[in-house]
Structures are given as structure tokens and as C-alpha cells.
């Protein structure tokens, strides 16, 4: 008999005040490493130094994050035998470590300081190279530690961006189904199901729930479930559709008018749902009830009547059949 062999985390731990307990979490998961190397940003290290000093790190590597230019530095600092890399930071730091650790074939765990996108657990790293963002295939982390207290101290807009990024799965799977019906593109039904189930629990929340334990737990679960969807299918089909093409097009061709990825993706999803789809998820009602509509209005420097001018650029980003191919 034949099965897909997929890499799932050896552990996932979510809780309050657990940053200082990384050693205990690893021990409970029966993961023993001779050395641990922390990779983080200066401001985060200073803010959480008291907790981080309670963890047995052999080395601390300070980075800016987000750029291929720092990969050589991280690789040089981390080329230890039997060492575990601990990435502590936002998506820019996590993606830098994911790519560097994959290049070194070293294990790493992710400790996010914010939940602004699915960088916490995915097989893709987005890094800047010569001023442009590129996607790189990477190995997923062996573990994830999410300290709810740290997430709640992150800027509110980053929580909103994370919610929008995961909810955009509902747009991506509609494009996947469309491509299947129109072109015969195969669907991995398990991946499709996971991508959908990652997003649905978030639709029940309102603006006053943003910092609740329930929303944060559902967002963490959604991020990990989305990551599994990508790993199972071997691509981002269930988590990246026309809405992501718009966001990447803005970053690529109009960087002076780009903003946070999740906010751009949500803005594009709302317009696509209203203009081109019979939206079964009432996504714009959700954006209104949770407060995302306000962030679209404040942060996205594009008018809705300019949206169609972005579509030709979006179609150049990737050879992926989406609703834009039917317009």
C-alpha cells in the first residue's frame, strides 16, 4: 500500500507566559539538543531578555530579517553539529531562519512574536532579493511555541493581517475548484478540506473578540492547518488564489503603494467576492463585523475602481488559473 509521507511538527504548544519554558517544552517532547541557537531581532531580545535568559541558549544571533542578504550570516553563525535553531520574531525573521535552516539541513522551531501571516508553519519562505520579494521552498519547523501574552502585545494590525491571510483560503479554494472545472487541474481533496477548515472557525468572531484566547487559538490552529494543506498538496493552491496574485503584484510592480501582506490580501478578497463571485461565505460582512474594513480603508492606497488595472499585473505573477482568467 502507498501513502503520502508528510512532515508534521513534533510538537505545538500554545499558552500564556511560555516563552521562558522552551527548555521544558522541548524536554516534554523528548527533543534533546546539545546546543540551541536563538535568532531574533535586537528590539525583541531587549524586550523579552528576562524570559529569554531563563532558556539555555548557547548563542544569540541578531538579525534584521526578511532579506536573502542575511542568509550567509545566519548560516555562518548556525553551522553547529547537533544544534537546534530557535527563530523568535515576526514573519521576516521566521522566513529568514526557515530558508537558512533548510540550506543547512538543520532542525529549527518557530516562536512567533506576531501572527500576521502563515510564515509560522509553511513550506514557503518569502524573502527580499535585490529589492524584490521571492518565494523559496523550505522545510517546515519541527516545533512551534506560541506565547499568547506576546501575541497580544504585538501591534493590532498584525493580528488583523493574520486573520485576513487565513480567511483568504476561502477565496483560494474557490479558484482551485474553478481551475478543476474549467481546465481539469487536479484537486488534492485532503489539502482542499484542510485549507477550508483552517479558515471557517475565524468567521464567528467580532471586533471585540480580537484579543480573546479563542480567536488566537483558532488563528494558530488555522495557520498550522494551512501549512499542512500546502505540505500535503506540495503547492500553495489551497491558500493562495487571485487575492494573493493581487498582493504580490502590488509588491512587485508598485512597491511604493504596498502595505502589509495580509491587509492587501483581505482587501483583494473582498473586492473579488463582491465583483466576480456569488460569495457563499459573506466575506465582506465578516470584514465589517471584525473591523478589517477600517484597516483596508486606512492602509490600502488603492481605490476599488482601480482594481481592474491591477489584474493584468496579477496574471503575470504566476501561471495559475483563477477567476481572473474568466474575466
PDB file of C-alpha atoms in Angstrom:
ATOM      1  CA  UNK A   1       0.000   0.000   0.000  1.00  0.00           C
ATOM      2  CA  UNK A   2       1.132   3.556  -0.694  1.00  0.00           C
ATOM      3  CA  UNK A   3       0.793   6.665   1.452  1.00  0.00           C
ATOM      4  CA  UNK A   4       1.920  10.259   1.386  1.00  0.00           C
ATOM      5  CA  UNK A   5       4.745  10.838   3.840  1.00  0.00           C
ATOM      6  CA  UNK A   6       4.412  14.352   5.275  1.00  0.00           C
ATOM      7  CA  UNK A   7       6.400  16.233   7.886  1.00  0.00           C
ATOM      8  CA  UNK A   8       4.275  17.394  10.790  1.00  0.00           C
ATOM      9  CA  UNK A   9       5.605  19.259  13.860  1.00  0.00           C
ATOM     10  CA  UNK A  10       6.950  17.082  16.659  1.00  0.00           C
ATOM     11  CA  UNK A  11       5.085  19.439  18.985  1.00  0.00           C
ATOM     12  CA  UNK A  12       2.924  22.544  19.027  1.00  0.00           C
ATOM     13  CA  UNK A  13       2.483  24.444  22.295  1.00  0.00           C
ATOM     14  CA  UNK A  14       0.230  27.452  22.820  1.00  0.00           C
ATOM     15  CA  UNK A  15      -0.178  29.163  26.181  1.00  0.00           C
ATOM     16  CA  UNK A  16       0.370  32.257  28.292  1.00  0.00           C
ATOM     17  CA  UNK A  17       3.854  33.158  29.509  1.00  0.00           C
ATOM     18  CA  UNK A  18       5.513  30.097  27.980  1.00  0.00           C
ATOM     19  CA  UNK A  19       8.463  31.796  26.236  1.00  0.00           C
ATOM     20  CA  UNK A  20      10.659  31.140  29.259  1.00  0.00           C
ATOM     21  CA  UNK A  21       9.638  27.463  29.270  1.00  0.00           C
ATOM     22  CA  UNK A  22      11.156  26.456  25.912  1.00  0.00           C
ATOM     23  CA  UNK A  23      13.620  24.058  27.578  1.00  0.00           C
ATOM     24  CA  UNK A  24      10.792  22.283  29.420  1.00  0.00           C
ATOM     25  CA  UNK A  25       8.644  22.150  26.260  1.00  0.00           C
ATOM     26  CA  UNK A  26      11.486  20.527  24.328  1.00  0.00           C
ATOM     27  CA  UNK A  27      12.120  18.067  27.163  1.00  0.00           C
ATOM     28  CA  UNK A  28       8.451  17.101  27.302  1.00  0.00           C
ATOM     29  CA  UNK A  29       8.585  16.470  23.539  1.00  0.00           C
ATOM     30  CA  UNK A  30      11.680  14.246  24.065  1.00  0.00           C
ATOM     31  CA  UNK A  31      13.810  16.563  21.931  1.00  0.00           C
ATOM     32  CA  UNK A  32      17.325  16.864  23.343  1.00  0.00           C
ATOM     33  CA  UNK A  33      19.889  19.030  21.544  1.00  0.00           C
ATOM     34  CA  UNK A  34      23.471  19.650  22.620  1.00  0.00           C
ATOM     35  CA  UNK A  35      23.199  23.301  21.641  1.00  0.00           C
ATOM     36  CA  UNK A  36      20.439  25.828  20.991  1.00  0.00           C
ATOM     37  CA  UNK A  37      20.920  28.970  18.942  1.00  0.00           C
ATOM     38  CA  UNK A  38      18.465  31.868  19.192  1.00  0.00           C
ATOM     39  CA  UNK A  39      17.908  34.001  16.096  1.00  0.00           C
ATOM     40  CA  UNK A  40      15.899  37.164  16.729  1.00  0.00           C
ATOM     41  CA  UNK A  41      15.813  40.939  16.338  1.00  0.00           C
ATOM     42  CA  UNK A  42      17.500  43.403  18.687  1.00  0.00           C
ATOM     43  CA  UNK A  43      14.278  45.049  19.876  1.00  0.00           C
ATOM     44  CA  UNK A  44      12.639  41.705  20.671  1.00  0.00           C
ATOM     45  CA  UNK A  45      15.680  40.447  22.541  1.00  0.00           C
ATOM     46  CA  UNK A  46      15.756  43.591  24.656  1.00  0.00           C
ATOM     47  CA  UNK A  47      12.016  43.480  25.370  1.00  0.00           C
ATOM     48  CA  UNK A  48      11.975  39.804  26.364  1.00  0.00           C
ATOM     49  CA  UNK A  49      15.544  39.442  27.636  1.00  0.00           C
ATOM     50  CA  UNK A  50      14.427  38.485  31.147  1.00  0.00           C
ATOM     51  CA  UNK A  51      12.439  35.498  29.865  1.00  0.00           C
ATOM     52  CA  UNK A  52      14.960  34.532  27.185  1.00  0.00           C
ATOM     53  CA  UNK A  53      17.793  34.359  29.724  1.00  0.00           C
ATOM     54  CA  UNK A  54      15.844  31.599  31.507  1.00  0.00           C
ATOM     55  CA  UNK A  55      16.308  29.441  28.392  1.00  0.00           C
ATOM     56  CA  UNK A  56      19.614  27.667  27.871  1.00  0.00           C
ATOM     57  CA  UNK A  57      20.852  29.276  24.656  1.00  0.00           C
ATOM     58  CA  UNK A  58      24.461  28.790  23.606  1.00  0.00           C
ATOM     59  CA  UNK A  59      24.407  31.670  21.166  1.00  0.00           C
ATOM     60  CA  UNK A  60      22.206  34.634  20.240  1.00  0.00           C
ATOM     61  CA  UNK A  61      22.218  35.828  16.628  1.00  0.00           C
ATOM     62  CA  UNK A  62      20.715  39.263  15.998  1.00  0.00           C
ATOM     63  CA  UNK A  63      19.234  39.889  12.539  1.00  0.00           C
ATOM     64  CA  UNK A  64      17.008  42.373  10.757  1.00  0.00           C
ATOM     65  CA  UNK A  65      15.085  39.673   8.909  1.00  0.00           C
ATOM     66  CA  UNK A  66      13.345  39.445   5.563  1.00  0.00           C
ATOM     67  CA  UNK A  67      16.327  39.568   3.203  1.00  0.00           C
ATOM     68  CA  UNK A  68      18.415  36.972   1.372  1.00  0.00           C
ATOM     69  CA  UNK A  69      21.412  39.181   2.200  1.00  0.00           C
ATOM     70  CA  UNK A  70      21.438  37.887   5.789  1.00  0.00           C
ATOM     71  CA  UNK A  71      21.303  34.184   4.919  1.00  0.00           C
ATOM     72  CA  UNK A  72      25.107  33.880   4.786  1.00  0.00           C
ATOM     73  CA  UNK A  73      25.392  35.431   8.259  1.00  0.00           C
ATOM     74  CA  UNK A  74      22.815  33.094   9.776  1.00  0.00           C
ATOM     75  CA  UNK A  75      24.363  30.043   8.122  1.00  0.00           C
ATOM     76  CA  UNK A  76      27.829  31.009   9.337  1.00  0.00           C
ATOM     77  CA  UNK A  77      26.603  31.531  12.915  1.00  0.00           C
ATOM     78  CA  UNK A  78      24.491  28.360  12.998  1.00  0.00           C
ATOM     79  CA  UNK A  79      26.642  25.727  11.297  1.00  0.00           C
ATOM     80  CA  UNK A  80      26.908  23.728  14.516  1.00  0.00           C
ATOM     81  CA  UNK A  81      26.721  19.976  14.943  1.00  0.00           C
ATOM     82  CA  UNK A  82      23.599  18.788  16.767  1.00  0.00           C
ATOM     83  CA  UNK A  83      22.265  22.316  17.277  1.00  0.00           C
ATOM     84  CA  UNK A  84      18.650  23.451  17.262  1.00  0.00           C
ATOM     85  CA  UNK A  85      17.844  26.873  15.827  1.00  0.00           C
ATOM     86  CA  UNK A  86      15.119  28.809  17.636  1.00  0.00           C
ATOM     87  CA  UNK A  87      13.551  31.538  15.486  1.00  0.00           C
ATOM     88  CA  UNK A  88      11.856  34.229  17.582  1.00  0.00           C
ATOM     89  CA  UNK A  89      10.181  37.059  15.703  1.00  0.00           C
ATOM     90  CA  UNK A  90       7.674  38.056  13.079  1.00  0.00           C
ATOM     91  CA  UNK A  91       7.358  36.664   9.579  1.00  0.00           C
ATOM     92  CA  UNK A  92      10.556  38.326   8.347  1.00  0.00           C
ATOM     93  CA  UNK A  93      12.686  36.567  10.972  1.00  0.00           C
ATOM     94  CA  UNK A  94      10.864  33.243  10.675  1.00  0.00           C
ATOM     95  CA  UNK A  95      11.236  33.212   6.889  1.00  0.00           C
ATOM     96  CA  UNK A  96      14.944  34.046   7.137  1.00  0.00           C
ATOM     97  CA  UNK A  97      15.520  31.167   9.564  1.00  0.00           C
ATOM     98  CA  UNK A  98      13.338  28.757   7.569  1.00  0.00           C
ATOM     99  CA  UNK A  99      15.413  29.352   4.455  1.00  0.00           C
ATOM    100  CA  UNK A 100      18.775  29.328   6.254  1.00  0.00           C
ATOM    101  CA  UNK A 101      17.993  26.178   8.270  1.00  0.00           C
ATOM    102  CA  UNK A 102      16.786  24.411   5.125  1.00  0.00           C
ATOM    103  CA  UNK A 103      20.031  25.328   3.365  1.00  0.00           C
ATOM    104  CA  UNK A 104      21.979  23.901   6.312  1.00  0.00           C
ATOM    105  CA  UNK A 105      19.657  20.903   6.736  1.00  0.00           C
ATOM    106  CA  UNK A 106      19.315  21.799  10.420  1.00  0.00           C
ATOM    107  CA  UNK A 107      16.259  21.485  12.679  1.00  0.00           C
ATOM    108  CA  UNK A 108      14.525  24.623  13.865  1.00  0.00           C
ATOM    109  CA  UNK A 109      11.481  25.700  15.832  1.00  0.00           C
ATOM    110  CA  UNK A 110       9.383  28.820  15.364  1.00  0.00           C
ATOM    111  CA  UNK A 111       8.405  31.145  18.200  1.00  0.00           C
ATOM    112  CA  UNK A 112       6.312  33.894  16.567  1.00  0.00           C
ATOM    113  CA  UNK A 113       6.130  37.367  18.087  1.00  0.00           C
ATOM    114  CA  UNK A 114       3.089  38.093  15.883  1.00  0.00           C
ATOM    115  CA  UNK A 115       0.598  36.094  13.820  1.00  0.00           C
ATOM    116  CA  UNK A 116       0.456  38.349  10.775  1.00  0.00           C
ATOM    117  CA  UNK A 117       0.670  35.576   8.159  1.00  0.00           C
ATOM    118  CA  UNK A 118       1.234  31.852   7.656  1.00  0.00           C
ATOM    119  CA  UNK A 119       5.037  32.091   7.963  1.00  0.00           C
ATOM    120  CA  UNK A 120       4.737  30.321  11.319  1.00  0.00           C
ATOM    121  CA  UNK A 121       4.205  26.971   9.616  1.00  0.00           C
ATOM    122  CA  UNK A 122       4.570  26.662   5.879  1.00  0.00           C
ATOM    123  CA  UNK A 123       6.851  25.172   3.242  1.00  0.00           C
ATOM    124  CA  UNK A 124       7.484  28.583   1.652  1.00  0.00           C
ATOM    125  CA  UNK A 125       9.711  31.486   2.717  1.00  0.00           C
ATOM    126  CA  UNK A 126       9.238  34.977   1.274  1.00  0.00           C
ATOM    127  CA  UNK A 127      12.485  36.940   1.216  1.00  0.00           C
ATOM    128  CA  UNK A 128      13.682  40.124  -0.467  1.00  0.00           C
ATOM    129  CA  UNK A 129      16.438  39.844  -3.033  1.00  0.00           C
ATOM    130  CA  UNK A 130      17.760  42.927  -4.821  1.00  0.00           C
ATOM    131  CA  UNK A 131      14.707  44.904  -3.763  1.00  0.00           C
ATOM    132  CA  UNK A 132      12.114  42.333  -4.866  1.00  0.00           C
ATOM    133  CA  UNK A 133      10.323  39.596  -2.939  1.00  0.00           C
ATOM    134  CA  UNK A 134      10.760  35.984  -3.977  1.00  0.00           C
ATOM    135  CA  UNK A 135       9.310  32.691  -2.741  1.00  0.00           C
ATOM    136  CA  UNK A 136      11.622  29.838  -1.755  1.00  0.00           C
ATOM    137  CA  UNK A 137      10.725  26.259  -0.927  1.00  0.00           C
ATOM    138  CA  UNK A 138      11.786  25.314   2.621  1.00  0.00           C
ATOM    139  CA  UNK A 139      11.488  22.567   5.207  1.00  0.00           C
ATOM    140  CA  UNK A 140       8.801  23.179   7.869  1.00  0.00           C
ATOM    141  CA  UNK A 141       9.763  23.602  11.556  1.00  0.00           C
ATOM    142  CA  UNK A 142       9.940  20.631  13.905  1.00  0.00           C
ATOM    143  CA  UNK A 143       8.025  22.565  16.548  1.00  0.00           C
ATOM    144  CA  UNK A 144       6.006  25.702  17.262  1.00  0.00           C
ATOM    145  CA  UNK A 145       5.741  27.670  20.505  1.00  0.00           C
ATOM    146  CA  UNK A 146       3.106  30.426  20.672  1.00  0.00           C
ATOM    147  CA  UNK A 147       3.073  32.653  23.752  1.00  0.00           C
ATOM    148  CA  UNK A 148      -0.375  34.279  23.829  1.00  0.00           C
ATOM    149  CA  UNK A 149       0.892  37.138  26.008  1.00  0.00           C
ATOM    150  CA  UNK A 150       3.490  38.048  23.367  1.00  0.00           C
ATOM    151  CA  UNK A 151       0.959  37.825  20.536  1.00  0.00           C
ATOM    152  CA  UNK A 152      -1.400  40.148  22.408  1.00  0.00           C
ATOM    153  CA  UNK A 153       1.395  42.705  22.791  1.00  0.00           C
ATOM    154  CA  UNK A 154       2.034  42.792  19.049  1.00  0.00           C
ATOM    155  CA  UNK A 155       0.523  45.658  17.018  1.00  0.00           C
ATOM    156  CA  UNK A 156      -3.200  45.122  16.491  1.00  0.00           C
ATOM    157  CA  UNK A 157      -2.838  45.480  12.736  1.00  0.00           C
ATOM    158  CA  UNK A 158      -0.661  42.349  12.650  1.00  0.00           C
ATOM    159  CA  UNK A 159      -3.405  40.272  14.263  1.00  0.00           C
ATOM    160  CA  UNK A 160      -5.856  41.628  11.713  1.00  0.00           C
ATOM    161  CA  UNK A 161      -3.429  40.800   8.899  1.00  0.00           C
ATOM    162  CA  UNK A 162      -3.104  37.231  10.151  1.00  0.00           C
ATOM    163  CA  UNK A 163      -6.873  36.784  10.284  1.00  0.00           C
ATOM    164  CA  UNK A 164      -7.241  38.154   6.747  1.00  0.00           C
ATOM    165  CA  UNK A 165      -4.446  35.943   5.406  1.00  0.00           C
ATOM    166  CA  UNK A 166      -6.013  32.733   6.734  1.00  0.00           C
ATOM    167  CA  UNK A 167      -9.573  33.700   5.775  1.00  0.00           C
ATOM    168  CA  UNK A 168      -8.297  34.258   2.225  1.00  0.00           C
ATOM    169  CA  UNK A 169      -8.114  30.447   1.944  1.00  0.00           C
ATOM    170  CA  UNK A 170     -11.837  30.622   1.201  1.00  0.00           C
ATOM    171  CA  UNK A 171     -11.042  32.615  -1.936  1.00  0.00           C
ATOM    172  CA  UNK A 172      -8.123  30.371  -2.909  1.00  0.00           C
ATOM    173  CA  UNK A 173     -10.129  27.144  -2.754  1.00  0.00           C
ATOM    174  CA  UNK A 174     -12.819  28.687  -4.967  1.00  0.00           C
ATOM    175  CA  UNK A 175     -10.130  29.402  -7.560  1.00  0.00           C
ATOM    176  CA  UNK A 176      -8.820  25.856  -7.205  1.00  0.00           C
ATOM    177  CA  UNK A 177     -12.279  24.406  -7.794  1.00  0.00           C
ATOM    178  CA  UNK A 178     -12.785  26.764 -10.742  1.00  0.00           C
ATOM    179  CA  UNK A 179      -9.495  25.617 -12.289  1.00  0.00           C
ATOM    180  CA  UNK A 180     -10.529  21.998 -11.785  1.00  0.00           C
ATOM    181  CA  UNK A 181     -13.881  22.530 -13.502  1.00  0.00           C
ATOM    182  CA  UNK A 182     -12.542  24.681 -16.341  1.00  0.00           C
ATOM    183  CA  UNK A 183      -9.153  23.146 -17.111  1.00  0.00           C
ATOM    184  CA  UNK A 184      -9.146  19.750 -15.412  1.00  0.00           C
ATOM    185  CA  UNK A 185      -6.461  20.764 -12.939  1.00  0.00           C
ATOM    186  CA  UNK A 186      -6.415  18.061 -10.240  1.00  0.00           C
ATOM    187  CA  UNK A 187      -7.544  18.807  -6.695  1.00  0.00           C
ATOM    188  CA  UNK A 188      -5.976  17.214  -3.669  1.00  0.00           C
ATOM    189  CA  UNK A 189      -9.172  16.845  -1.666  1.00  0.00           C
ATOM    190  CA  UNK A 190      -7.440  16.442   1.698  1.00  0.00           C
ATOM    191  CA  UNK A 191      -5.458  19.635   1.114  1.00  0.00           C
ATOM    192  CA  UNK A 192      -8.622  21.403  -0.072  1.00  0.00           C
ATOM    193  CA  UNK A 193     -10.502  20.335   3.074  1.00  0.00           C
ATOM    194  CA  UNK A 194      -7.713  21.434   5.420  1.00  0.00           C
ATOM    195  CA  UNK A 195      -7.381  24.833   3.735  1.00  0.00           C
ATOM    196  CA  UNK A 196     -11.125  25.390   4.118  1.00  0.00           C
ATOM    197  CA  UNK A 197     -11.312  24.169   7.717  1.00  0.00           C
ATOM    198  CA  UNK A 198      -8.398  26.427   8.664  1.00  0.00           C
ATOM    199  CA  UNK A 199     -10.458  29.499   7.796  1.00  0.00           C
ATOM    200  CA  UNK A 200     -14.048  28.708   8.789  1.00  0.00           C
ATOM    201  CA  UNK A 201     -13.674  28.951  12.609  1.00  0.00           C
ATOM    202  CA  UNK A 202     -12.485  32.563  12.321  1.00  0.00           C
ATOM    203  CA  UNK A 203     -15.728  33.740  10.711  1.00  0.00           C
ATOM    204  CA  UNK A 204     -17.588  33.606  14.041  1.00  0.00           C
ATOM    205  CA  UNK A 205     -15.550  36.368  15.693  1.00  0.00           C
ATOM    206  CA  UNK A 206     -16.332  40.069  16.084  1.00  0.00           C
ATOM    207  CA  UNK A 207     -14.178  43.123  16.721  1.00  0.00           C
ATOM    208  CA  UNK A 208     -14.405  42.774  20.496  1.00  0.00           C
ATOM    209  CA  UNK A 209     -13.004  39.220  20.253  1.00  0.00           C
ATOM    210  CA  UNK A 210      -9.721  40.214  18.615  1.00  0.00           C
ATOM    211  CA  UNK A 211      -7.535  39.675  21.693  1.00  0.00           C
ATOM    212  CA  UNK A 212      -9.508  36.748  23.075  1.00  0.00           C
ATOM    213  CA  UNK A 213      -7.807  33.425  23.759  1.00  0.00           C
ATOM    214  CA  UNK A 214     -10.366  31.750  21.498  1.00  0.00           C
ATOM    215  CA  UNK A 215      -9.532  33.822  18.434  1.00  0.00           C
ATOM    216  CA  UNK A 216      -5.787  33.497  18.959  1.00  0.00           C
ATOM    217  CA  UNK A 217      -6.054  29.721  19.388  1.00  0.00           C
ATOM    218  CA  UNK A 218      -8.205  29.438  16.255  1.00  0.00           C
ATOM    219  CA  UNK A 219      -5.728  31.630  14.363  1.00  0.00           C
ATOM    220  CA  UNK A 220      -2.777  29.471  15.449  1.00  0.00           C
ATOM    221  CA  UNK A 221      -4.689  26.328  14.505  1.00  0.00           C
ATOM    222  CA  UNK A 222      -5.627  27.909  11.185  1.00  0.00           C
ATOM    223  CA  UNK A 223      -2.009  28.794  10.414  1.00  0.00           C
ATOM    224  CA  UNK A 224      -0.799  25.275  11.170  1.00  0.00           C
ATOM    225  CA  UNK A 225      -3.684  23.640   9.295  1.00  0.00           C
ATOM    226  CA  UNK A 226      -2.977  25.855   6.280  1.00  0.00           C
ATOM    227  CA  UNK A 227       0.659  24.810   6.442  1.00  0.00           C
ATOM    228  CA  UNK A 228      -0.363  21.165   6.425  1.00  0.00           C
ATOM    229  CA  UNK A 229      -2.613  21.815   3.428  1.00  0.00           C
ATOM    230  CA  UNK A 230       0.359  23.177   1.492  1.00  0.00           C
ATOM    231  CA  UNK A 231       2.681  20.355   2.529  1.00  0.00           C
ATOM    232  CA  UNK A 232       0.144  17.677   1.592  1.00  0.00           C
ATOM    233  CA  UNK A 233      -0.525  19.103  -1.877  1.00  0.00           C
ATOM    234  CA  UNK A 234       3.057  20.187  -2.475  1.00  0.00           C
ATOM    235  CA  UNK A 235       1.922  23.649  -3.528  1.00  0.00           C
ATOM    236  CA  UNK A 236       0.038  26.726  -2.282  1.00  0.00           C
ATOM    237  CA  UNK A 237      -3.126  26.114  -4.306  1.00  0.00           C
ATOM    238  CA  UNK A 238      -5.435  25.903  -1.280  1.00  0.00           C
ATOM    239  CA  UNK A 239      -4.025  29.009   0.381  1.00  0.00           C
ATOM    240  CA  UNK A 240      -3.170  31.347  -2.482  1.00  0.00           C
ATOM    241  CA  UNK A 241      -5.519  32.385  -5.267  1.00  0.00           C
ATOM    242  CA  UNK A 242      -6.378  35.533  -7.193  1.00  0.00           C
ATOM    243  CA  UNK A 243      -6.311  37.601  -3.981  1.00  0.00           C
ATOM    244  CA  UNK A 244      -2.656  36.656  -3.388  1.00  0.00           C
ATOM    245  CA  UNK A 245      -1.766  37.393  -7.011  1.00  0.00           C
ATOM    246  CA  UNK A 246      -3.049  40.934  -6.478  1.00  0.00           C
ATOM    247  CA  UNK A 247      -0.975  41.371  -3.312  1.00  0.00           C
ATOM    248  CA  UNK A 248       2.183  40.015  -4.940  1.00  0.00           C
ATOM    249  CA  UNK A 249       1.580  42.204  -7.996  1.00  0.00           C
ATOM    250  CA  UNK A 250       1.388  45.299  -5.820  1.00  0.00           C
ATOM    251  CA  UNK A 251       4.656  44.315  -4.090  1.00  0.00           C
ATOM    252  CA  UNK A 252       6.343  43.543  -7.409  1.00  0.00           C
ATOM    253  CA  UNK A 253       5.197  46.390  -9.638  1.00  0.00           C
ATOM    254  CA  UNK A 254       4.043  49.118  -7.228  1.00  0.00           C
ATOM    255  CA  UNK A 255       6.241  48.751  -4.107  1.00  0.00           C
ATOM    256  CA  UNK A 256       5.714  52.414  -3.246  1.00  0.00           C
ATOM    257  CA  UNK A 257       1.987  51.648  -2.832  1.00  0.00           C
ATOM    258  CA  UNK A 258       2.279  48.335  -0.971  1.00  0.00           C
ATOM    259  CA  UNK A 259       1.389  47.603   2.634  1.00  0.00           C
ATOM    260  CA  UNK A 260       1.198  44.575   4.961  1.00  0.00           C
ATOM    261  CA  UNK A 261       0.622  41.358   3.026  1.00  0.00           C
ATOM    262  CA  UNK A 262      -2.445  40.134   4.943  1.00  0.00           C
ATOM    263  CA  UNK A 263      -4.153  43.519   4.669  1.00  0.00           C
ATOM    264  CA  UNK A 264      -3.608  43.594   0.889  1.00  0.00           C
ATOM    265  CA  UNK A 265      -4.843  40.023   0.514  1.00  0.00           C
ATOM    266  CA  UNK A 266      -8.005  40.733   2.518  1.00  0.00           C
ATOM    267  CA  UNK A 267      -8.710  43.907   0.566  1.00  0.00           C
ATOM    268  CA  UNK A 268      -8.400  41.997  -2.720  1.00  0.00           C
ATOM    269  CA  UNK A 269     -10.538  39.101  -1.456  1.00  0.00           C
ATOM    270  CA  UNK A 270     -13.371  41.450  -0.524  1.00  0.00           C
ATOM    271  CA  UNK A 271     -13.448  43.071  -3.959  1.00  0.00           C
ATOM    272  CA  UNK A 272     -13.195  39.732  -5.783  1.00  0.00           C
ATOM    273  CA  UNK A 273     -16.063  38.323  -3.692  1.00  0.00           C
ATOM    274  CA  UNK A 274     -18.262  41.346  -4.433  1.00  0.00           C
ATOM    275  CA  UNK A 275     -17.477  41.759  -8.130  1.00  0.00           C
ATOM    276  CA  UNK A 276     -16.826  38.310  -9.513  1.00  0.00           C
ATOM    277  CA  UNK A 277     -18.376  35.714  -7.211  1.00  0.00           C
ATOM    278  CA  UNK A 278     -21.596  34.657  -5.624  1.00  0.00           C
ATOM    279  CA  UNK A 279     -19.915  34.782  -2.210  1.00  0.00           C
ATOM    280  CA  UNK A 280     -21.215  31.893  -0.067  1.00  0.00           C
ATOM    281  CA  UNK A 281     -19.136  32.999   2.928  1.00  0.00           C
ATOM    282  CA  UNK A 282     -20.429  36.622   3.054  1.00  0.00           C
ATOM    283  CA  UNK A 283     -16.828  37.673   3.437  1.00  0.00           C
ATOM    284  CA  UNK A 284     -17.430  41.418   3.323  1.00  0.00           C
ATOM    285  CA  UNK A 285     -19.938  41.122   6.171  1.00  0.00           C
ATOM    286  CA  UNK A 286     -17.224  39.364   8.166  1.00  0.00           C
ATOM    287  CA  UNK A 287     -14.641  42.038   7.356  1.00  0.00           C
ATOM    288  CA  UNK A 288     -17.096  44.650   8.607  1.00  0.00           C
ATOM    289  CA  UNK A 289     -18.006  42.840  11.823  1.00  0.00           C
ATOM    290  CA  UNK A 290     -14.426  42.139  12.864  1.00  0.00           C
ATOM    291  CA  UNK A 291     -13.101  45.597  11.976  1.00  0.00           C
ATOM    292  CA  UNK A 292     -10.938  44.736   8.976  1.00  0.00           C
ATOM    293  CA  UNK A 293     -12.848  47.088   6.686  1.00  0.00           C
ATOM    294  CA  UNK A 294     -11.465  50.041   8.664  1.00  0.00           C
ATOM    295  CA  UNK A 295      -7.897  48.836   8.083  1.00  0.00           C
ATOM    296  CA  UNK A 296      -8.480  48.369   4.360  1.00  0.00           C
ATOM    297  CA  UNK A 297      -9.749  51.942   4.152  1.00  0.00           C
ATOM    298  CA  UNK A 298      -6.827  53.348   6.167  1.00  0.00           C
ATOM    299  CA  UNK A 299      -3.926  51.290   4.891  1.00  0.00           C
ATOM    300  CA  UNK A 300      -4.550  50.285   1.265  1.00  0.00           C
ATOM    301  CA  UNK A 301      -3.759  53.257  -1.021  1.00  0.00           C
ATOM    302  CA  UNK A 302      -5.835  51.869  -3.883  1.00  0.00           C
ATOM    303  CA  UNK A 303      -9.393  52.752  -4.809  1.00  0.00           C
ATOM    304  CA  UNK A 304     -11.800  49.990  -5.693  1.00  0.00           C
ATOM    305  CA  UNK A 305     -12.257  51.473  -9.157  1.00  0.00           C
ATOM    306  CA  UNK A 306      -8.512  50.948  -9.744  1.00  0.00           C
ATOM    307  CA  UNK A 307      -8.737  47.225  -9.024  1.00  0.00           C
ATOM    308  CA  UNK A 308      -9.147  46.121 -12.631  1.00  0.00           C
ATOM    309  CA  UNK A 309      -5.939  47.936 -13.584  1.00  0.00           C
ATOM    310  CA  UNK A 310      -4.073  45.537 -11.265  1.00  0.00           C
ATOM    311  CA  UNK A 311      -5.446  42.349 -12.823  1.00  0.00           C
ATOM    312  CA  UNK A 312      -3.066  42.207 -15.843  1.00  0.00           C
ATOM    313  CA  UNK A 313      -0.117  42.551 -13.447  1.00  0.00           C
ATOM    314  CA  UNK A 314      -1.562  39.868 -11.165  1.00  0.00           C
ATOM    315  CA  UNK A 315      -1.831  37.436 -14.079  1.00  0.00           C
ATOM    316  CA  UNK A 316       1.888  37.900 -14.786  1.00  0.00           C
ATOM    317  CA  UNK A 317       2.905  36.851 -11.267  1.00  0.00           C
ATOM    318  CA  UNK A 318       2.273  33.120 -11.636  1.00  0.00           C
ATOM    319  CA  UNK A 319       0.872  30.726 -14.199  1.00  0.00           C
ATOM    320  CA  UNK A 320      -2.173  29.896 -12.080  1.00  0.00           C
ATOM    321  CA  UNK A 321      -5.750  29.663 -13.324  1.00  0.00           C
ATOM    322  CA  UNK A 322      -8.043  31.860 -11.209  1.00  0.00           C
ATOM    323  CA  UNK A 323     -11.236  33.848 -11.540  1.00  0.00           C
ATOM    324  CA  UNK A 324      -9.185  36.445 -13.426  1.00  0.00           C
ATOM    325  CA  UNK A 325      -8.932  34.038 -16.360  1.00  0.00           C
ATOM    326  CA  UNK A 326     -12.703  34.205 -16.780  1.00  0.00           C
ATOM    327  CA  UNK A 327     -12.901  37.989 -16.971  1.00  0.00           C
TER     328      UNK A 327
END
